[in-house]
Coordinates of C-alpha atoms in Angstrom, one line a residue:
Chain A
X244 CA 0.0 0.0 0.0
X245 CA 1.1 3.5 -0.7
X246 CA 1.5 6.1 2.0
X247 CA 1.9 9.8 1.7
X248 CA 3.4 11.9 4.5
X249 CA 3.3 15.7 5.0
X250 CA 5.4 16.6 8.0
X251 CA 4.4 20.2 8.3
X252 CA 0.9 20.7 9.7
X253 CA 1.0 24.5 9.3
X254 CA 3.2 27.1 7.7
X255 CA 3.0 30.9 7.5
X256 CA 4.6 33.1 4.9
X257 CA 4.6 36.8 4.2
X258 CA 2.9 38.0 1.1
X259 CA 5.3 38.0 -1.9
X260 CA 7.7 35.6 -0.1
X261 CA 8.4 32.0 -1.0
X262 CA 7.3 28.9 0.9
X263 CA 8.1 25.3 0.4
X264 CA 5.9 22.4 1.5
X265 CA 7.4 19.0 1.9
X266 CA 5.9 15.6 1.0
X267 CA 7.3 12.1 1.1
X268 CA 5.7 9.0 -0.1
X269 CA 6.3 5.3 0.1
X270 CA 5.7 2.9 -2.8
X271 CA 7.3 0.0 -4.6
X272 CA 5.7 1.0 -7.9
X273 CA 7.6 2.8 -10.7
X274 CA 4.7 4.1 -12.8
X275 CA 2.8 6.7 -10.8
X276 CA 1.7 10.3 -10.6
X277 CA 2.0 12.8 -7.8
X278 CA -0.2 15.8 -7.3
X279 CA -0.6 18.9 -5.1
X280 CA -4.2 19.9 -4.4
X281 CA -5.3 23.1 -2.8
X282 CA -8.3 23.3 -0.5
X283 CA -9.4 26.8 0.3
X284 CA -12.0 27.6 3.0
X285 CA -14.7 26.8 0.5
X286 CA -13.5 23.2 0.9
X287 CA -13.4 22.4 -2.9
X288 CA -10.3 20.4 -4.0
X289 CA -8.4 22.2 -6.7
X290 CA -5.5 20.7 -8.6
X291 CA -2.4 22.8 -8.4
X292 CA 0.2 20.8 -10.1
X293 CA 0.9 17.3 -11.4
X294 CA 4.1 15.3 -11.9
X295 CA 4.5 12.1 -13.8
X296 CA 7.1 9.8 -12.2
X297 CA 8.8 8.8 -15.4
X298 CA 9.5 12.5 -16.2
X299 CA 12.7 13.8 -14.7
X300 CA 11.9 17.4 -15.3
X301 CA 10.1 19.1 -12.4
X302 CA 6.7 20.4 -13.2
X303 CA 5.9 24.1 -13.1
X304 CA 2.6 26.0 -13.2
X305 CA 3.1 29.8 -12.9
X306 CA 4.1 30.5 -9.3
X307 CA 4.0 26.9 -8.3
X308 CA 6.8 24.4 -8.9
X309 CA 7.8 21.1 -7.5
X310 CA 11.1 19.4 -6.6
X311 CA 10.7 15.8 -7.4
X312 CA 13.3 13.5 -6.1
X313 CA 12.3 10.0 -7.2
X314 CA 15.1 8.1 -5.5
X315 CA 14.3 9.9 -2.2
X316 CA 10.6 9.6 -2.8
X317 CA 10.2 13.3 -2.1
X318 CA 7.9 15.7 -3.8
X319 CA 8.0 19.2 -2.4
X320 CA 5.9 22.2 -3.6
X321 CA 7.3 25.7 -3.8
X322 CA 4.9 28.7 -3.9
X323 CA 6.7 31.8 -5.1
X324 CA 5.5 35.3 -4.7
X325 CA 2.9 34.2 -2.3
X326 CA -0.5 35.9 -2.5
X327 CA -3.3 36.2 0.0
X328 CA -5.4 33.9 -2.1
X329 CA -2.9 31.1 -1.6
X330 CA -4.1 30.7 2.0
X331 CA -5.5 27.2 2.1
X332 CA -4.8 23.6 3.0
X333 CA -2.5 21.9 0.6
X334 CA -2.6 18.2 0.1
X335 CA 0.0 16.0 -1.6
X336 CA -1.5 13.0 -3.3
X337 CA -0.2 9.8 -5.0
X338 CA -1.9 7.9 -7.9
X339 CA -0.8 4.5 -9.1
X340 CA -2.3 4.1 -12.5
X341 CA -2.8 0.3 -12.3
X342 CA -4.8 0.7 -9.1
X343 CA -7.8 2.3 -10.8
X344 CA -6.4 5.8 -10.6
X345 CA -7.5 6.4 -7.0
X346 CA -5.7 9.1 -5.1
X347 CA -4.0 8.5 -1.7
X348 CA -3.6 11.8 0.2
X349 CA -1.3 13.1 2.8
X350 CA -2.5 14.7 5.9
X351 CA -2.2 18.2 4.5
X352 CA -0.3 21.4 5.3
X353 CA -2.2 24.6 6.2
X354 CA -0.6 27.6 4.6
X355 CA -1.4 31.1 5.9
X356 CA -0.2 34.0 3.8
X357 CA 0.1 37.2 5.9
X358 CA -0.2 40.7 4.5
Chain B
X169 CA -15.8 24.9 -18.2
X170 CA -17.4 21.5 -17.4
X171 CA -17.6 20.7 -13.7
X172 CA -18.6 18.0 -11.2
X173 CA -21.7 19.0 -9.4
X174 CA -22.8 17.7 -6.0
X175 CA -26.1 18.0 -4.2
X176 CA -27.0 18.9 -1.5
X177 CA -24.2 21.1 -0.3
X178 CA -25.1 20.4 3.3
X179 CA -27.3 17.5 4.7
X180 CA -28.3 17.1 8.3
X181 CA -29.7 13.7 9.2
X182 CA -30.8 11.7 12.3
X183 CA -28.6 8.8 13.3
X184 CA -30.0 5.6 11.8
X185 CA -31.5 7.4 8.8
X186 CA -30.6 6.7 5.2
X187 CA -29.0 9.4 3.1
X188 CA -28.3 9.7 -0.6
X189 CA -25.6 12.0 -1.8
X190 CA -25.8 13.0 -5.4
X191 CA -23.1 13.8 -8.0
X192 CA -23.2 14.6 -11.6
X193 CA -19.8 13.9 -13.0
X194 CA -18.4 15.5 -16.2
X195 CA -20.3 13.9 -19.1
X196 CA -17.5 12.2 -21.0
X197 CA -15.6 11.0 -18.0
X198 CA -15.2 7.3 -17.4
X199 CA -14.0 6.8 -13.8
X200 CA -15.9 8.0 -10.8
X201 CA -14.9 8.2 -7.2
X202 CA -16.2 9.0 -3.7
X203 CA -13.8 10.4 -1.1
X204 CA -14.5 11.4 2.5
X205 CA -12.9 14.0 4.7
X206 CA -13.7 14.0 8.4
X207 CA -13.2 17.5 9.7
X208 CA -9.6 18.4 10.2
X209 CA -8.4 15.1 8.8
X210 CA -7.0 13.8 5.5
X211 CA -9.1 13.0 2.5
X212 CA -9.8 9.3 2.3
X213 CA -10.7 7.1 -0.7
X214 CA -14.0 5.3 -0.4
X215 CA -14.8 3.7 -3.7
X216 CA -14.1 3.8 -7.4
X217 CA -16.6 3.0 -10.2
X218 CA -15.9 2.1 -13.8
X219 CA -17.9 0.5 -16.5
X220 CA -21.0 0.5 -14.3
X221 CA -19.5 -1.4 -11.5
X222 CA -17.3 -0.9 -8.4
X223 CA -13.7 -1.3 -9.4
X224 CA -12.2 -0.8 -5.9
X225 CA -13.4 0.0 -2.4
X226 CA -11.7 0.8 0.8
X227 CA -12.2 -0.8 4.2
X228 CA -14.3 2.2 5.1
X229 CA -16.8 1.3 2.4
X230 CA -18.7 -1.4 4.3
X231 CA -22.1 -2.9 3.8
X232 CA -23.7 0.4 4.9
X233 CA -22.5 2.1 1.8
X234 CA -23.5 1.6 -1.8
X235 CA -23.0 3.5 -5.1
X236 CA -25.1 3.6 -8.2
X237 CA -25.1 5.3 -11.6
X238 CA -28.7 4.8 -12.4
X239 CA -29.2 6.8 -15.5
X240 CA -25.8 7.4 -17.1
X241 CA -25.4 10.9 -15.6
X242 CA -26.0 10.8 -11.9
X243 CA -23.6 9.0 -9.5
X244 CA -25.0 8.5 -6.0
X245 CA -23.6 7.4 -2.7
X246 CA -26.1 5.9 -0.3
X247 CA -25.5 5.4 3.4
X248 CA -28.2 3.0 4.7
X249 CA -28.1 3.6 8.4
X250 CA -26.0 6.7 9.3
X251 CA -23.8 6.8 12.4
X252 CA -22.4 9.8 14.2
X253 CA -19.0 8.9 12.8
X254 CA -20.3 9.3 9.2
X255 CA -20.3 13.0 9.7
X256 CA -17.8 14.3 7.2
X257 CA -17.3 16.1 3.9
X258 CA -18.0 13.8 1.0
X259 CA -16.4 14.5 -2.3
X260 CA -17.3 13.1 -5.7
X261 CA -14.6 13.1 -8.4
X262 CA -14.2 11.9 -12.0
X263 CA -11.4 11.3 -14.4
X264 CA -11.7 11.4 -18.2
X265 CA -9.9 8.1 -18.8
X266 CA -6.6 6.2 -18.4
X267 CA -4.7 8.7 -20.6
X268 CA -5.7 11.7 -18.5
X269 CA -5.1 11.3 -14.8
X270 CA -6.4 14.7 -13.6
X271 CA -9.2 14.2 -11.1
X272 CA -12.0 16.8 -11.1
X273 CA -13.6 17.2 -7.8
X274 CA -17.1 18.4 -6.9
X275 CA -17.5 21.1 -4.2
X276 CA -18.5 18.4 -1.7
X277 CA -21.5 17.6 0.5
X278 CA -21.1 18.2 4.2
X279 CA -23.0 15.5 6.0
X280 CA -23.9 16.0 9.6
X281 CA -25.3 13.1 11.6
X282 CA -27.1 14.1 14.8

């Protein structure tokens, strides 16, 4: 079974600064996907960024980028130029394609962006 | 932009009552899921549904739970006899197919069992 661990329950960052959220996972599989989801106070789950395990290049989406270290099973998210609207829970998630594409989530990190 | 729609947004029910949570996935998607999030905890997988049948279920998804896709558009989660510990946010999600792994989530239904 896959497990996903987010070791930081809460982080705060000043507006316009950078914050990095950590995520580690455990799997014996080689073909999988990793995701970061944002959950604002509205509670809806919003995809932030996705990484395919067979791609060495780190994914980037505007101000969001990941540092994917496959050997270390680490998948951190960097939020650059933090904005007040980035305040939310952030969940790291793992998907093993042969397992019906279900997501296994980490416990989440609450990010508070301060003005 | 197409979206996954869930109703109701909030449901309050008496312990022991049956509830049905409804979802309309994106129309051309093939895989459907229910996830649960107890307040302050992680999001947990309940069940996946593909080709009109359950493809996988978690240990949480016991005999009290069932899913249906009765008419090709709606995707429902039924809890037969609710318990206090069923109080949670329930999310429906859908995925287009095996080539596209992005899961689209609904806005969730908050279930409160009293």
